[in-house]
């Protein structure tokens, strides 16, 4: 079991950057997949990026090149660049371990002038 707490969201102008962090309640080296998802108003939650303990990554097609996911012993981060209004959403941290999924409560990212 693991608890996840996201931080780093906020209001940013178009073209700006944000770095989200997900702090886990324990060391995550044994968690096979961790990642970020997002949910925009009126839309379904969608995958943003995934990462394994060995550093293999997977990105949503539309986001690769702008977003970068990374992890260390108990944190997963998401560097987001060249943000646009379409990136406005609640961003959630996720962990998949032994068939169970764990979610944080999310952090709001708003891209607007």
mmCIF file of C-alpha atoms in Angstrom:
data_model
loop_
_atom_site.group_PDB
_atom_site.id
_atom_site.type_symbol
_atom_site.label_atom_id
_atom_site.label_comp_id
_atom_site.label_asym_id
_atom_site.label_seq_id
_atom_site.Cartn_x
_atom_site.Cartn_y
_atom_site.Cartn_z
ATOM 1 C CA UNK A 1 0.000 0.000 0.000
ATOM 2 C CA UNK A 2 1.157 3.539 -0.667
ATOM 3 C CA UNK A 3 -0.235 7.016 -0.150
ATOM 4 C CA UNK A 4 0.418 9.662 -2.768
ATOM 5 C CA UNK A 5 0.364 13.440 -2.372
ATOM 6 C CA UNK A 6 0.664 15.751 -5.356
ATOM 7 C CA UNK A 7 1.991 19.300 -5.313
ATOM 8 C CA UNK A 8 3.194 21.975 -7.690
ATOM 9 C CA UNK A 9 0.004 22.880 -9.497
ATOM 10 C CA UNK A 10 -1.178 26.421 -10.001
ATOM 11 C CA UNK A 11 -1.951 29.133 -12.508
ATOM 12 C CA UNK A 12 0.481 29.640 -15.366
ATOM 13 C CA UNK A 13 0.361 31.695 -18.547
ATOM 14 C CA UNK A 14 0.335 30.022 -21.958
ATOM 15 C CA UNK A 15 3.840 29.035 -22.963
ATOM 16 C CA UNK A 16 4.926 28.691 -19.363
ATOM 17 C CA UNK A 17 6.192 25.718 -17.379
ATOM 18 C CA UNK A 18 5.301 23.892 -14.198
ATOM 19 C CA UNK A 19 6.839 21.022 -12.293
ATOM 20 C CA UNK A 20 4.533 18.677 -10.453
ATOM 21 C CA UNK A 21 5.714 16.388 -7.697
ATOM 22 C CA UNK A 22 4.154 13.299 -6.196
ATOM 23 C CA UNK A 23 5.417 12.326 -2.775
ATOM 24 C CA UNK A 24 4.910 8.705 -1.831
ATOM 25 C CA UNK A 25 4.513 7.507 1.750
ATOM 26 C CA UNK A 26 7.266 4.939 1.283
ATOM 27 C CA UNK A 27 10.121 4.028 -1.005
ATOM 28 C CA UNK A 28 8.728 3.215 -4.437
ATOM 29 C CA UNK A 29 11.494 1.087 -5.924
ATOM 30 C CA UNK A 30 9.239 -1.990 -5.846
ATOM 31 C CA UNK A 31 6.281 -0.324 -7.533
ATOM 32 C CA UNK A 32 6.268 -1.507 -11.156
ATOM 33 C CA UNK A 33 4.503 1.456 -12.685
ATOM 34 C CA UNK A 34 3.941 4.986 -11.522
ATOM 35 C CA UNK A 35 2.509 7.778 -13.513
ATOM 36 C CA UNK A 36 0.506 10.908 -14.025
ATOM 37 C CA UNK A 37 -3.028 11.242 -15.309
ATOM 38 C CA UNK A 38 -5.181 14.280 -15.837
ATOM 39 C CA UNK A 39 -8.847 15.112 -16.019
ATOM 40 C CA UNK A 40 -10.148 18.250 -17.654
ATOM 41 C CA UNK A 41 -13.635 19.586 -16.895
ATOM 42 C CA UNK A 42 -16.269 17.501 -18.630
ATOM 43 C CA UNK A 43 -13.748 14.964 -19.903
ATOM 44 C CA UNK A 44 -12.585 11.535 -18.890
ATOM 45 C CA UNK A 45 -9.376 11.022 -16.994
ATOM 46 C CA UNK A 46 -6.520 10.382 -19.401
ATOM 47 C CA UNK A 47 -3.007 9.037 -19.106
ATOM 48 C CA UNK A 48 -0.229 11.604 -19.288
ATOM 49 C CA UNK A 49 2.958 9.666 -18.615
ATOM 50 C CA UNK A 50 4.156 6.439 -17.012
ATOM 51 C CA UNK A 51 7.530 5.366 -15.655
ATOM 52 C CA UNK A 52 9.028 2.104 -14.401
ATOM 53 C CA UNK A 53 11.746 1.604 -11.763
ATOM 54 C CA UNK A 54 14.293 1.173 -14.564
ATOM 55 C CA UNK A 55 13.325 4.511 -16.063
ATOM 56 C CA UNK A 56 11.344 3.293 -19.029
ATOM 57 C CA UNK A 57 8.747 5.890 -19.906
ATOM 58 C CA UNK A 58 5.557 6.111 -21.894
ATOM 59 C CA UNK A 59 3.823 9.325 -22.872
ATOM 60 C CA UNK A 60 0.534 10.240 -24.408
ATOM 61 C CA UNK A 61 1.246 10.858 -28.087
ATOM 62 C CA UNK A 62 0.233 14.481 -27.957
ATOM 63 C CA UNK A 63 2.428 15.273 -24.967
ATOM 64 C CA UNK A 64 5.764 13.676 -25.739
ATOM 65 C CA UNK A 65 8.382 16.348 -26.173
ATOM 66 C CA UNK A 66 6.680 18.815 -23.862
ATOM 67 C CA UNK A 67 6.307 16.713 -20.731
ATOM 68 C CA UNK A 68 9.002 14.742 -18.920
ATOM 69 C CA UNK A 69 8.397 12.243 -16.147
ATOM 70 C CA UNK A 70 11.046 11.186 -13.658
ATOM 71 C CA UNK A 71 11.266 9.284 -10.398
ATOM 72 C CA UNK A 72 13.599 8.825 -7.480
ATOM 73 C CA UNK A 73 13.346 6.763 -4.309
ATOM 74 C CA UNK A 74 10.011 8.180 -3.142
ATOM 75 C CA UNK A 75 8.976 10.895 -5.605
ATOM 76 C CA UNK A 76 7.612 11.026 -9.105
ATOM 77 C CA UNK A 77 7.857 14.332 -10.931
ATOM 78 C CA UNK A 78 6.351 15.748 -14.086
ATOM 79 C CA UNK A 79 8.064 18.626 -15.841
ATOM 80 C CA UNK A 80 5.613 20.393 -18.134
ATOM 81 C CA UNK A 81 6.783 22.909 -20.724
ATOM 82 C CA UNK A 82 5.099 25.010 -23.388
ATOM 83 C CA UNK A 83 1.798 24.762 -21.598
ATOM 84 C CA UNK A 84 -1.386 25.708 -23.357
ATOM 85 C CA UNK A 85 -5.007 26.150 -22.276
ATOM 86 C CA UNK A 86 -5.670 22.562 -23.370
ATOM 87 C CA UNK A 87 -3.419 21.402 -20.533
ATOM 88 C CA UNK A 88 -5.765 22.824 -17.929
ATOM 89 C CA UNK A 89 -6.867 19.923 -15.746
ATOM 90 C CA UNK A 90 -6.551 18.250 -12.386
ATOM 91 C CA UNK A 91 -3.401 16.154 -12.452
ATOM 92 C CA UNK A 92 -3.331 12.914 -10.492
ATOM 93 C CA UNK A 93 -0.455 10.709 -9.413
ATOM 94 C CA UNK A 94 -0.968 6.976 -9.781
ATOM 95 C CA UNK A 95 0.782 3.816 -8.637
ATOM 96 C CA UNK A 96 0.081 0.266 -9.745
ATOM 97 C CA UNK A 97 1.308 -2.462 -7.441
ATOM 98 C CA UNK A 98 0.289 -6.100 -7.048
ATOM 99 C CA UNK A 99 -2.875 -5.529 -9.038
ATOM 100 C CA UNK A 100 -4.013 -2.561 -6.987
ATOM 101 C CA UNK A 101 -4.177 1.058 -8.070
ATOM 102 C CA UNK A 102 -3.476 3.973 -5.795
ATOM 103 C CA UNK A 103 -4.349 7.595 -6.488
ATOM 104 C CA UNK A 104 -3.509 10.924 -5.000
ATOM 105 C CA UNK A 105 -6.140 13.616 -4.540
ATOM 106 C CA UNK A 106 -4.836 15.646 -7.453
ATOM 107 C CA UNK A 107 -3.419 19.089 -8.072
ATOM 108 C CA UNK A 108 -5.059 21.727 -10.238
ATOM 109 C CA UNK A 109 -3.181 23.129 -13.216
ATOM 110 C CA UNK A 110 -4.730 26.137 -14.930
ATOM 111 C CA UNK A 111 -3.206 27.651 -18.042
ATOM 112 C CA UNK A 112 -4.644 31.081 -18.727
ATOM 113 C CA UNK A 113 -3.713 34.690 -19.314
#
